[in-house]
Amino acid sequence: MQKLIIEGGSPLRGEISISGAKNAALPVLCAALLTKETLTVKNVPALHDITTMLSLLQQMGTTIASPYSSEVSLSAATLTHLVAPYEMVKTMRAAILVLGPLLARAGEANISLPGGCAIGLRPVDQHIKGLQAMGAEIQIKHGYIHAVASRLHGARIIFDIVTVTGTENLMMAATLATGTTILENAAREPEIMDLANCLNAMGANIQGAGTDIITIEGVPSLHGAEHTVMPDRIETGTFLVAATATKGDIYLRETDVHLLDAVLDKLTEAGAAIDSGKDWIHLSMQKKPKSVNIRTAPYPAFPTDMQAQFMSLNCIADGTAIITETIFENRLMHVQELKRMNANIEVEGNAAIISGIPQLDGAHVMATDLRASASLVIAGLVAQGETIIDRIYHLDRGYENIEGKLTALGAQIKRAQ
Ligand code: UD1
């Protein structure tokens, strides 16, 4: 199993480009199932989750041109296999995103209940409830969701809980339903707007994406289109935290400052100087960071996907901070690993109390989920001595060429078997 070996102590300095957003690319690729024509997607990041999704779409009958490049063309002229098998979806919860499009286009779908990061129970009841309201008959048997509907119809759906992929799934399904669908208490994440832009370019009629009420007028069919995936706000934030923690000075290109307001506020509070232009962000950190309290919540509040990275920053900051995780019930697994690096953290329920110490110690640690892995990389970059991170396949699910980008910024990091 591959590992990362990091020699801590080098401040990050230099310039890198940010990749396309994993969480925007995944639903956009699934949108190809909604049309017989070709959907061309640009700025697709090279990640394991993307490869898994492309394999899944391929085995359903989608023809994919240049699946290993950043520009992917998908043609789902005929769908031959309306199944997402357990073996393919167990590592990636986002596979649930094929449910809505398959059902809307082909009238049937058999989807294994998803796996993914072990950060909580993560049920899919809201996806199912919404599709049932649109006329689908759904049964769960032998670990699979079996859904049928001759033609979905519009409905008013009020989510009990804000769900990102739930909103995306129902938005995609509603594009081909008869009549109007109104999604209330919808997620407002920028990735939802990106998907809506792609679907509208394909001929859908969606209004309100980015707000908590989304209205979709169903159309008889969608057509081919070209779409460029938005920049990855979580990758952007991760590098900014790493630069803050190491007292670095970095320029991030091909990103978008407007996607990160809550994160930038916290970095500024920690003491970083930040300036930005249309598609770049410059961060410089001259002093020891101050600890910052964090409470995760749906967009536009502070993202759960940045919580672990700020935990590492707080470990070496001045003062004591509380990080409260409100989205997932088991998302503090990195605490145990950070403690192996001498961090001073106490967990109480869904909150972690972090007392900053002058220096973390390099240690042998294990990545437990995608963003927890990123927190260990940041901890390794600031620690004294060598840190070895095991199980980095989690990292490869969500960060394109992370060691290449960190090396370009002066980090001492290498991958080993
Ligand atoms: C997406 C992101 C993930 C991010 C998360 C929260 C993708 C591919 N992944 O995950 O990186 O951490 O949003 O910002 O975009 N829930 C239910 N019932 C449902 C659906 C969700 O109870 O039917 C609960 C979940 O257990 C969780 C909360 O709602 O506690 C939010 O989950 P959700 O927004 O659905 O997360 P994902 O879409 O899986």
Tab-separated table of C-alpha atoms and ligand atoms in Angstrom:
chain	number	residue	atom	x	y	z
A	1	MET	CA	0.000	0.000	0.000
A	2	GLN	CA	1.364	3.412	-0.922
A	3	LYS	CA	2.410	5.937	1.674
A	4	LEU	CA	3.588	9.530	1.797
A	5	ILE	CA	6.807	10.480	3.532
A	6	ILE	CA	7.075	14.114	4.575
A	7	GLU	CA	10.034	15.905	6.129
A	8	GLY	CA	8.482	18.821	7.964
A	9	GLY	CA	9.711	22.365	8.343
A	10	SER	CA	9.734	23.893	4.854
A	11	PRO	CA	7.444	26.897	4.380
A	12	LEU	CA	5.306	26.584	1.223
A	13	ARG	CA	6.383	29.153	-1.352
A	14	GLY	CA	5.552	29.546	-5.023
A	15	GLU	CA	2.723	29.192	-7.467
A	16	ILE	CA	0.424	26.337	-8.539
A	17	SER	CA	-2.820	25.885	-10.461
A	18	ILE	CA	-5.958	24.547	-8.846
A	19	SER	CA	-7.751	21.611	-10.488
A	20	GLY	CA	-11.400	21.237	-11.436
A	21	ALA	CA	-13.716	20.452	-8.516
A	22	LYS	CA	-14.265	16.771	-7.757
A	23	ASN	CA	-17.675	17.456	-6.242
A	24	ALA	CA	-18.776	19.420	-9.310
A	25	ALA	CA	-17.296	17.027	-11.895
A	26	LEU	CA	-18.973	13.921	-10.440
A	27	PRO	CA	-22.603	15.094	-10.868
A	28	VAL	CA	-21.815	16.777	-14.190
A	29	LEU	CA	-20.472	13.467	-15.584
A	30	CYS	CA	-23.713	11.771	-14.449
A	31	ALA	CA	-25.720	14.384	-16.359
A	32	ALA	CA	-24.481	12.668	-19.545
A	33	LEU	CA	-26.979	9.873	-18.776
A	34	LEU	CA	-29.831	12.321	-19.412
A	35	THR	CA	-29.239	12.666	-23.154
A	36	LYS	CA	-28.591	10.554	-26.267
A	37	GLU	CA	-26.218	13.242	-27.506
A	38	THR	CA	-22.611	13.941	-26.517
A	39	LEU	CA	-21.722	15.890	-23.381
A	40	THR	CA	-18.176	17.244	-23.369
A	41	VAL	CA	-16.801	18.079	-19.933
A	42	LYS	CA	-13.627	20.170	-19.558
A	43	ASN	CA	-11.361	20.746	-16.550
A	44	VAL	CA	-12.032	17.249	-15.192
A	45	PRO	CA	-9.522	16.458	-12.405
A	46	ALA	CA	-7.443	13.241	-12.557
A	47	LEU	CA	-8.738	11.521	-9.424
A	48	HIS	CA	-9.695	8.002	-8.389
A	49	ASP	CA	-13.319	9.015	-7.769
A	50	ILE	CA	-13.517	10.341	-11.341
A	51	THR	CA	-12.068	7.097	-12.766
A	52	THR	CA	-14.569	5.100	-10.697
A	53	MET	CA	-17.466	7.234	-11.940
A	54	LEU	CA	-16.340	6.951	-15.576
A	55	SER	CA	-16.098	3.125	-15.248
A	56	LEU	CA	-19.571	3.079	-13.751
A	57	LEU	CA	-21.022	5.179	-16.594
A	58	GLN	CA	-19.150	3.068	-19.148
A	59	GLN	CA	-20.568	-0.218	-17.895
A	60	MET	CA	-24.063	1.300	-18.203
A	61	GLY	CA	-23.443	1.742	-21.931
A	62	THR	CA	-21.926	5.225	-22.074
A	63	THR	CA	-19.167	5.664	-24.672
A	64	ILE	CA	-16.355	7.759	-23.279
A	65	ALA	CA	-13.722	9.491	-25.379
A	66	SER	CA	-10.319	10.184	-23.772
A	67	PRO	CA	-11.285	9.079	-20.246
A	68	TYR	CA	-7.812	9.847	-18.876
A	69	SER	CA	-7.589	13.470	-19.958
A	70	SER	CA	-9.017	16.648	-18.506
A	71	GLU	CA	-11.498	16.881	-21.397
A	72	VAL	CA	-13.930	13.977	-21.479
A	73	SER	CA	-16.704	13.386	-24.023
A	74	LEU	CA	-19.533	11.097	-22.966
A	75	SER	CA	-22.247	9.650	-25.238
A	76	ALA	CA	-25.037	7.689	-23.604
A	77	ALA	CA	-26.917	7.022	-26.877
A	78	THR	CA	-28.208	3.667	-25.613
A	79	LEU	CA	-28.243	2.626	-21.989
A	80	THR	CA	-27.710	-1.120	-21.791
A	81	HIS	CA	-27.215	-1.868	-18.111
A	82	LEU	CA	-29.241	0.086	-15.556
A	83	VAL	CA	-27.236	-1.167	-12.579
A	84	ALA	CA	-24.611	0.376	-10.322
A	85	PRO	CA	-23.033	-2.704	-8.703
A	86	TYR	CA	-21.743	-2.830	-5.140
A	87	GLU	CA	-18.159	-3.521	-6.231
A	88	MET	CA	-18.059	-0.256	-8.163
A	89	VAL	CA	-19.836	2.033	-5.738
A	90	LYS	CA	-18.574	0.810	-2.381
A	91	THR	CA	-15.674	3.233	-2.348
A	92	MET	CA	-17.593	6.224	-3.594
A	93	ARG	CA	-20.833	7.513	-2.147
A	94	ALA	CA	-21.312	9.899	-5.079
A	95	ALA	CA	-22.319	6.879	-7.200
A	96	ILE	CA	-25.836	7.518	-5.855
A	97	LEU	CA	-25.862	10.408	-8.363
A	98	VAL	CA	-26.684	8.015	-11.222
A	99	LEU	CA	-30.041	7.161	-9.608
A	100	GLY	CA	-31.970	10.296	-10.627
A	101	PRO	CA	-30.685	10.519	-14.223
A	102	LEU	CA	-31.135	6.779	-14.939
A	103	LEU	CA	-34.663	6.762	-13.611
A	104	ALA	CA	-35.616	9.918	-15.505
A	105	ARG	CA	-34.164	8.755	-18.819
A	106	ALA	CA	-34.615	4.950	-18.763
A	107	GLY	CA	-37.469	4.498	-16.266
A	108	GLU	CA	-35.507	2.099	-14.096
A	109	ALA	CA	-32.412	1.947	-11.889
A	110	ASN	CA	-30.762	-0.604	-9.606
A	111	ILE	CA	-28.230	1.116	-7.408
A	112	SER	CA	-26.182	-0.443	-4.647
A	113	LEU	CA	-26.511	1.487	-1.407
A	114	PRO	CA	-23.416	3.687	-1.320
A	115	GLY	CA	-20.188	3.393	0.672
A	116	GLY	CA	-17.573	6.154	0.632
A	117	CYS	CA	-15.800	7.801	3.551
A	118	ALA	CA	-16.570	6.230	6.926
A	119	ILE	CA	-17.493	9.600	8.391
A	120	GLY	CA	-21.036	8.834	9.403
A	121	LEU	CA	-24.200	6.934	8.650
A	122	ARG	CA	-24.949	8.996	5.550
A	123	PRO	CA	-28.384	7.655	4.628
A	124	VAL	CA	-30.037	8.392	1.268
A	125	ASP	CA	-33.623	8.682	2.521
A	126	GLN	CA	-34.009	12.212	1.123
A	127	HIS	CA	-33.077	11.082	-2.389
A	128	ILE	CA	-35.621	8.278	-2.153
A	129	LYS	CA	-38.370	10.401	-0.614
A	130	GLY	CA	-38.005	12.963	-3.401
A	131	LEU	CA	-38.096	10.440	-6.220
A	132	GLN	CA	-41.162	8.787	-4.654
A	133	ALA	CA	-42.892	12.176	-4.581
A	134	MET	CA	-42.147	12.373	-8.330
A	135	GLY	CA	-43.944	9.066	-8.911
A	136	ALA	CA	-41.146	6.491	-8.625
A	137	GLU	CA	-41.783	3.113	-7.051
A	138	ILE	CA	-38.805	2.242	-4.890
A	139	GLN	CA	-37.866	-0.903	-3.033
A	140	ILE	CA	-34.697	-1.635	-1.094
A	141	LYS	CA	-33.653	-5.272	-1.332
A	142	HIS	CA	-30.356	-7.093	-0.800
A	143	GLY	CA	-28.495	-3.796	-0.371
A	144	TYR	CA	-29.800	-2.334	-3.623
A	145	ILE	CA	-32.216	0.501	-4.363
A	146	HIS	CA	-34.560	-0.699	-7.101
A	147	ALA	CA	-36.501	2.186	-8.633
A	148	VAL	CA	-39.006	2.232	-11.505
A	149	ALA	CA	-41.115	4.986	-13.060
A	150	SER	CA	-42.623	5.066	-16.554
A	151	ARG	CA	-42.330	8.877	-16.489
A	152	LEU	CA	-41.513	10.991	-13.455
A	153	HIS	CA	-43.807	13.920	-12.736
A	154	GLY	CA	-43.106	17.279	-11.134
A	155	ALA	CA	-43.645	17.688	-7.400
A	156	ARG	CA	-43.040	20.105	-4.543
A	157	ILE	CA	-40.341	18.553	-2.374
A	158	ILE	CA	-39.205	19.937	0.968
A	159	PHE	CA	-35.944	18.403	2.142
A	160	ASP	CA	-35.930	17.491	5.864
A	161	ILE	CA	-32.184	18.077	5.908
A	162	VAL	CA	-29.893	20.030	3.588
A	163	THR	CA	-28.258	17.481	1.288
A	164	VAL	CA	-25.875	18.269	-1.543
A	165	THR	CA	-26.076	15.097	-3.648
A	166	GLY	CA	-29.767	14.762	-2.730
A	167	THR	CA	-30.434	18.182	-4.268
A	168	GLU	CA	-28.334	17.278	-7.326
A	169	ASN	CA	-30.042	13.922	-7.828
A	170	LEU	CA	-33.550	15.362	-7.707
A	171	MET	CA	-32.578	18.353	-9.843
A	172	MET	CA	-31.289	16.011	-12.560
A	173	ALA	CA	-34.335	13.733	-12.327
A	174	ALA	CA	-36.712	16.701	-12.564
A	175	THR	CA	-35.224	17.983	-15.834
A	176	LEU	CA	-37.024	15.210	-17.777
A	177	ALA	CA	-40.156	14.965	-15.600
A	178	THR	CA	-43.546	16.232	-16.750
A	179	GLY	CA	-44.477	19.583	-15.214
A	180	THR	CA	-42.793	21.672	-12.543
A	181	THR	CA	-40.661	20.480	-9.638
A	182	ILE	CA	-39.924	22.790	-6.727
A	183	LEU	CA	-37.096	21.808	-4.370
A	184	GLU	CA	-37.291	23.614	-1.025
A	185	ASN	CA	-34.615	23.680	1.677
A	186	ALA	CA	-32.258	22.810	-1.183
A	187	ALA	CA	-28.489	22.861	-0.707
A	188	ARG	CA	-26.848	26.104	-1.909
A	189	GLU	CA	-23.336	24.796	-2.583
A	190	PRO	CA	-21.617	26.329	-5.646
A	191	GLU	CA	-21.300	22.821	-7.142
A	192	ILE	CA	-25.102	22.786	-7.457
A	193	MET	CA	-24.983	25.965	-9.496
A	194	ASP	CA	-22.264	24.437	-11.676
A	195	LEU	CA	-24.459	21.400	-12.343
A	196	ALA	CA	-27.489	23.612	-13.062
A	197	ASN	CA	-25.421	25.615	-15.563
A	198	CYS	CA	-24.429	22.385	-17.311
A	199	LEU	CA	-28.021	21.076	-17.350
A	200	ASN	CA	-29.358	24.405	-18.663
A	201	ALA	CA	-26.735	24.305	-21.440
A	202	MET	CA	-28.175	20.867	-22.281
A	203	GLY	CA	-31.654	22.392	-22.676
A	204	ALA	CA	-33.009	22.067	-19.129
A	205	ASN	CA	-35.040	24.827	-17.528
A	206	ILE	CA	-33.728	25.333	-13.982
A	207	GLN	CA	-34.052	28.481	-11.931
A	208	GLY	CA	-32.914	29.351	-8.439
A	209	ALA	CA	-29.850	27.062	-8.183
A	210	GLY	CA	-27.587	28.532	-5.506
A	211	THR	CA	-30.624	29.500	-3.385
A	212	ASP	CA	-32.665	27.225	-1.150
A	213	ILE	CA	-35.601	27.096	-3.587
A	214	ILE	CA	-34.897	25.575	-6.987
A	215	THR	CA	-37.579	25.398	-9.673
A	216	ILE	CA	-37.270	22.966	-12.561
A	217	GLU	CA	-39.665	22.958	-15.544
A	218	GLY	CA	-39.425	19.509	-17.082
A	219	VAL	CA	-38.622	19.228	-20.798
A	220	PRO	CA	-39.184	16.220	-23.149
A	221	SER	CA	-35.479	15.717	-23.855
A	222	LEU	CA	-32.027	17.200	-23.324
A	223	HIS	CA	-29.303	17.670	-25.926
A	224	GLY	CA	-25.517	17.613	-26.045
A	225	ALA	CA	-23.438	20.471	-24.663
A	226	GLU	CA	-19.980	21.532	-23.553
A	227	HIS	CA	-19.278	22.396	-19.923
A	228	THR	CA	-16.186	23.497	-17.992
A	229	VAL	CA	-16.043	22.305	-14.378
A	230	MET	CA	-15.616	25.026	-11.725
A	231	PRO	CA	-12.374	25.219	-9.660
A	232	ASP	CA	-12.061	23.022	-6.576
A	233	ARG	CA	-12.761	25.227	-3.556
A	234	ILE	CA	-11.698	22.512	-1.100
A	235	GLU	CA	-8.354	21.921	-2.836
A	236	THR	CA	-7.888	25.713	-2.850
A	237	GLY	CA	-8.685	25.940	0.853
A	238	THR	CA	-6.411	23.018	1.705
A	239	PHE	CA	-3.368	24.668	0.082
A	240	LEU	CA	-4.211	27.990	1.766
A	241	VAL	CA	-4.318	26.333	5.186
A	242	ALA	CA	-1.052	24.496	4.461
A	243	ALA	CA	0.612	27.797	3.544
A	244	THR	CA	-0.765	29.477	6.676
A	245	ALA	CA	0.424	26.659	8.922
A	246	THR	CA	3.944	26.623	7.411
A	247	LYS	CA	4.256	30.453	7.362
A	248	GLY	CA	4.435	30.370	3.609
A	249	ASP	CA	3.686	32.645	0.664
A	250	ILE	CA	1.717	31.125	-2.232
A	251	TYR	CA	-0.171	32.088	-5.382
A	252	LEU	CA	-3.012	29.846	-6.442
A	253	ARG	CA	-4.062	30.198	-10.085
A	254	GLU	CA	-7.232	29.059	-11.888
A	255	THR	CA	-9.347	29.322	-8.767
A	256	ASP	CA	-12.196	31.557	-7.614
A	257	VAL	CA	-12.013	33.619	-4.450
A	258	HIS	CA	-15.808	33.998	-4.250
A	259	LEU	CA	-16.244	30.292	-3.475
A	260	LEU	CA	-14.358	30.511	-0.182
A	261	ASP	CA	-15.665	33.426	1.874
A	262	ALA	CA	-16.100	31.527	5.164
A	263	VAL	CA	-12.685	29.849	4.826
A	264	LEU	CA	-10.860	33.084	3.943
A	265	ASP	CA	-12.452	34.855	6.927
A	266	LYS	CA	-11.011	32.190	9.234
A	267	LEU	CA	-7.568	32.342	7.614
A	268	THR	CA	-7.534	36.114	8.021
A	269	GLU	CA	-8.545	35.689	11.670
A	270	ALA	CA	-5.620	33.273	12.037
A	271	GLY	CA	-3.308	36.033	10.829
A	272	ALA	CA	-2.845	35.400	7.089
A	273	ALA	CA	-2.681	38.289	4.602
A	274	ILE	CA	-4.779	37.488	1.555
A	275	ASP	CA	-5.315	39.319	-1.723
A	276	SER	CA	-7.023	38.090	-4.833
A	277	GLY	CA	-8.034	38.795	-8.407
A	278	LYS	CA	-10.557	37.304	-10.802
A	279	ASP	CA	-9.012	33.827	-10.861
A	280	TRP	CA	-6.133	33.936	-8.370
A	281	ILE	CA	-5.503	34.102	-4.634
A	282	HIS	CA	-2.265	35.163	-2.930
A	283	LEU	CA	-1.700	34.263	0.714
A	284	SER	CA	1.215	35.302	2.839
A	285	MET	CA	1.758	34.358	6.477
A	286	GLN	CA	4.467	36.154	8.406
A	287	LYS	CA	3.690	35.215	11.989
A	288	LYS	CA	2.630	32.393	14.226
A	289	PRO	CA	-1.057	31.584	13.547
A	290	LYS	CA	-3.753	32.448	16.089
A	291	SER	CA	-6.209	29.680	16.895
A	292	VAL	CA	-9.688	29.981	15.350
A	293	ASN	CA	-13.044	28.530	16.402
A	294	ILE	CA	-14.899	26.669	13.657
A	295	ARG	CA	-18.472	25.433	13.367
A	296	THR	CA	-19.302	23.500	10.208
A	297	ALA	CA	-22.665	24.053	8.488
A	298	PRO	CA	-24.136	23.935	4.956
A	299	TYR	CA	-22.915	26.539	2.419
A	300	PRO	CA	-22.371	29.496	2.649
A	301	ALA	CA	-21.227	28.714	6.214
A	302	PHE	CA	-17.965	26.935	6.980
A	303	PRO	CA	-17.604	23.664	4.962
A	304	THR	CA	-17.261	20.335	6.753
A	305	ASP	CA	-14.742	19.386	4.043
A	306	MET	CA	-12.311	22.020	5.477
A	307	GLN	CA	-12.752	21.109	9.146
A	308	ALA	CA	-9.893	18.599	9.436
A	309	GLN	CA	-7.374	20.938	7.790
A	310	PHE	CA	-8.158	23.708	10.306
A	311	MET	CA	-7.750	21.172	13.104
A	312	SER	CA	-4.087	20.775	12.091
A	313	LEU	CA	-3.625	24.530	11.874
A	314	ASN	CA	-5.073	24.968	15.372
A	315	CYS	CA	-2.691	22.305	16.716
A	316	ILE	CA	0.260	24.662	16.284
A	317	ALA	CA	-1.560	27.988	16.749
A	318	ASP	CA	-1.451	30.401	19.685
A	319	GLY	CA	-4.368	29.764	22.037
A	320	THR	CA	-7.219	27.305	22.432
A	321	ALA	CA	-9.975	26.729	19.878
A	322	ILE	CA	-13.172	24.719	19.602
A	323	ILE	CA	-14.094	22.969	16.362
A	324	THR	CA	-17.703	21.787	16.193
A	325	GLU	CA	-18.745	19.356	13.462
A	326	THR	CA	-22.486	19.584	12.772
A	327	ILE	CA	-22.823	17.803	9.407
A	328	PHE	CA	-21.362	14.328	9.928
A	329	GLU	CA	-21.472	12.378	13.187
A	330	ASN	CA	-18.114	10.624	12.887
A	331	ARG	CA	-15.814	13.177	11.346
A	332	LEU	CA	-13.181	13.651	14.040
A	333	MET	CA	-11.163	10.507	13.313
A	334	HIS	CA	-8.054	12.530	12.460
A	335	VAL	CA	-7.879	13.629	16.126
A	336	GLN	CA	-6.449	10.262	17.209
A	337	GLU	CA	-3.775	10.451	14.513
A	338	LEU	CA	-2.901	14.075	15.305
A	339	LYS	CA	-2.528	13.097	18.947
A	340	ARG	CA	0.111	10.581	17.849
A	341	MET	CA	1.999	13.652	16.627
A	342	ASN	CA	1.717	15.111	20.133
A	343	ALA	CA	-1.283	17.380	19.456
A	344	ASN	CA	-3.252	18.511	22.496
A	345	ILE	CA	-6.883	17.802	21.579
A	346	GLU	CA	-9.864	16.729	23.682
A	347	VAL	CA	-13.045	15.473	22.058
A	348	GLU	CA	-16.434	16.051	23.653
A	349	GLY	CA	-19.327	14.769	21.562
A	350	ASN	CA	-19.128	16.460	18.172
A	351	ALA	CA	-16.643	19.095	19.367
A	352	ALA	CA	-12.861	19.096	19.610
A	353	ILE	CA	-11.021	21.429	21.943
A	354	ILE	CA	-7.540	22.123	20.617
A	355	SER	CA	-4.834	23.757	22.708
A	356	GLY	CA	-2.037	24.956	20.484
A	357	ILE	CA	1.499	23.693	21.140
A	358	PRO	CA	4.786	25.093	19.785
A	359	GLN	CA	5.552	22.124	17.509
A	360	LEU	CA	4.079	18.808	16.326
A	361	ASP	CA	6.327	15.738	16.226
A	362	GLY	CA	6.659	13.733	13.032
A	363	ALA	CA	5.162	10.244	13.440
A	364	HIS	CA	3.786	7.234	11.560
A	365	VAL	CA	0.067	7.915	11.055
A	366	MET	CA	-2.835	6.511	9.072
A	367	ALA	CA	-5.236	8.325	6.756
A	368	THR	CA	-8.835	7.489	7.708
A	369	ASP	CA	-10.862	9.466	5.169
A	370	LEU	CA	-10.325	11.941	2.383
A	371	ARG	CA	-10.137	15.261	4.246
A	372	ALA	CA	-8.598	13.662	7.351
A	373	SER	CA	-5.742	12.660	5.061
A	374	ALA	CA	-5.280	16.267	4.026
A	375	SER	CA	-5.083	17.295	7.675
A	376	LEU	CA	-2.293	14.767	8.257
A	377	VAL	CA	-0.373	16.115	5.264
A	378	ILE	CA	-0.600	19.628	6.723
A	379	ALA	CA	0.467	18.324	10.128
A	380	GLY	CA	3.405	16.535	8.490
A	381	LEU	CA	4.467	19.724	6.705
A	382	VAL	CA	4.730	21.663	9.987
A	383	ALA	CA	6.008	18.848	12.214
A	384	GLN	CA	9.550	18.404	13.378
A	385	GLY	CA	11.143	15.426	11.621
A	386	GLU	CA	9.621	12.761	9.401
A	387	THR	CA	5.937	11.888	9.086
A	388	ILE	CA	4.805	8.752	7.282
A	389	ILE	CA	1.165	8.664	6.192
A	390	ASP	CA	-0.311	5.244	5.397
A	391	ARG	CA	-3.438	4.470	3.351
A	392	ILE	CA	-3.130	7.469	1.084
A	393	TYR	CA	-5.590	5.996	-1.396
A	394	HIS	CA	-8.105	8.248	0.388
A	395	LEU	CA	-6.053	11.262	-0.675
A	396	ASP	CA	-5.930	10.112	-4.307
A	397	ARG	CA	-9.735	10.060	-4.370
A	398	GLY	CA	-9.868	13.812	-3.996
A	399	TYR	CA	-6.539	15.618	-4.548
A	400	GLU	CA	-4.963	15.708	-8.009
A	401	ASN	CA	-1.207	15.184	-7.876
A	402	ILE	CA	-0.959	16.453	-4.309
A	403	GLU	CA	2.687	15.575	-3.806
A	404	GLY	CA	3.623	17.108	-7.183
A	405	LYS	CA	1.906	20.368	-6.275
A	406	LEU	CA	3.408	20.443	-2.774
A	407	THR	CA	6.873	19.692	-4.179
A	408	ALA	CA	6.447	22.625	-6.584
A	409	LEU	CA	5.806	24.759	-3.479
A	410	GLY	CA	9.021	23.579	-1.821
A	411	ALA	CA	7.683	20.833	0.442
A	412	GLN	CA	9.816	17.774	1.078
A	413	ILE	CA	7.362	15.025	0.287
A	414	LYS	CA	7.601	11.749	-1.590
A	415	ARG	CA	5.433	8.750	-2.331
A	416	ALA	CA	6.682	5.275	-1.479
A	417	GLN	CA	5.340	1.718	-1.692
B	1	UD1	C1	-21.473	16.121	-0.268
B	1	UD1	C2	-20.039	16.179	-0.695
B	1	UD1	C3	-19.121	15.984	0.504
B	1	UD1	C4	-19.468	16.966	1.619
B	1	UD1	C5	-20.965	16.935	1.938
B	1	UD1	C6	-21.397	18.020	2.899
B	1	UD1	C7	-20.148	15.370	-2.963
B	1	UD1	C8	-19.834	14.273	-3.918
B	1	UD1	N1	-19.806	15.160	-1.690
B	1	UD1	O1	-21.695	14.823	0.255
B	1	UD1	O2	-17.777	16.175	0.088
B	1	UD1	O3	-18.755	16.636	2.791
B	1	UD1	O4	-21.731	17.102	0.727
B	1	UD1	O5	-21.046	19.267	2.412
B	1	UD1	O6	-20.640	16.403	-3.342
B	1	UD1	N2	-28.355	12.975	4.857
B	1	UD1	C9	-29.477	12.302	5.267
B	1	UD1	N3	-30.295	11.765	4.309
B	1	UD1	C10	-30.045	11.879	2.965
B	1	UD1	C11	-28.892	12.577	2.574
B	1	UD1	C12	-28.074	13.119	3.543
B	1	UD1	O7	-29.758	12.180	6.457
B	1	UD1	O8	-30.825	11.355	2.157
B	1	UD1	C13	-27.459	13.571	5.877
B	1	UD1	C14	-26.039	12.976	5.849
B	1	UD1	O9	-25.972	11.812	6.621
B	1	UD1	C15	-25.233	14.108	6.437
B	1	UD1	C16	-25.962	15.377	5.920
B	1	UD1	O10	-27.253	14.934	5.536
B	1	UD1	O11	-25.289	14.082	7.832
B	1	UD1	C17	-25.317	16.041	4.724
B	1	UD1	O12	-25.060	15.070	3.735
B	1	UD1	P1	-25.020	15.395	2.180
B	1	UD1	O13	-25.090	16.874	1.937
B	1	UD1	O14	-26.023	14.544	1.489
B	1	UD1	O15	-23.586	14.884	1.805
B	1	UD1	P2	-23.171	14.272	0.422
B	1	UD1	O16	-24.045	14.862	-0.626
B	1	UD1	O17	-23.046	12.812	0.530
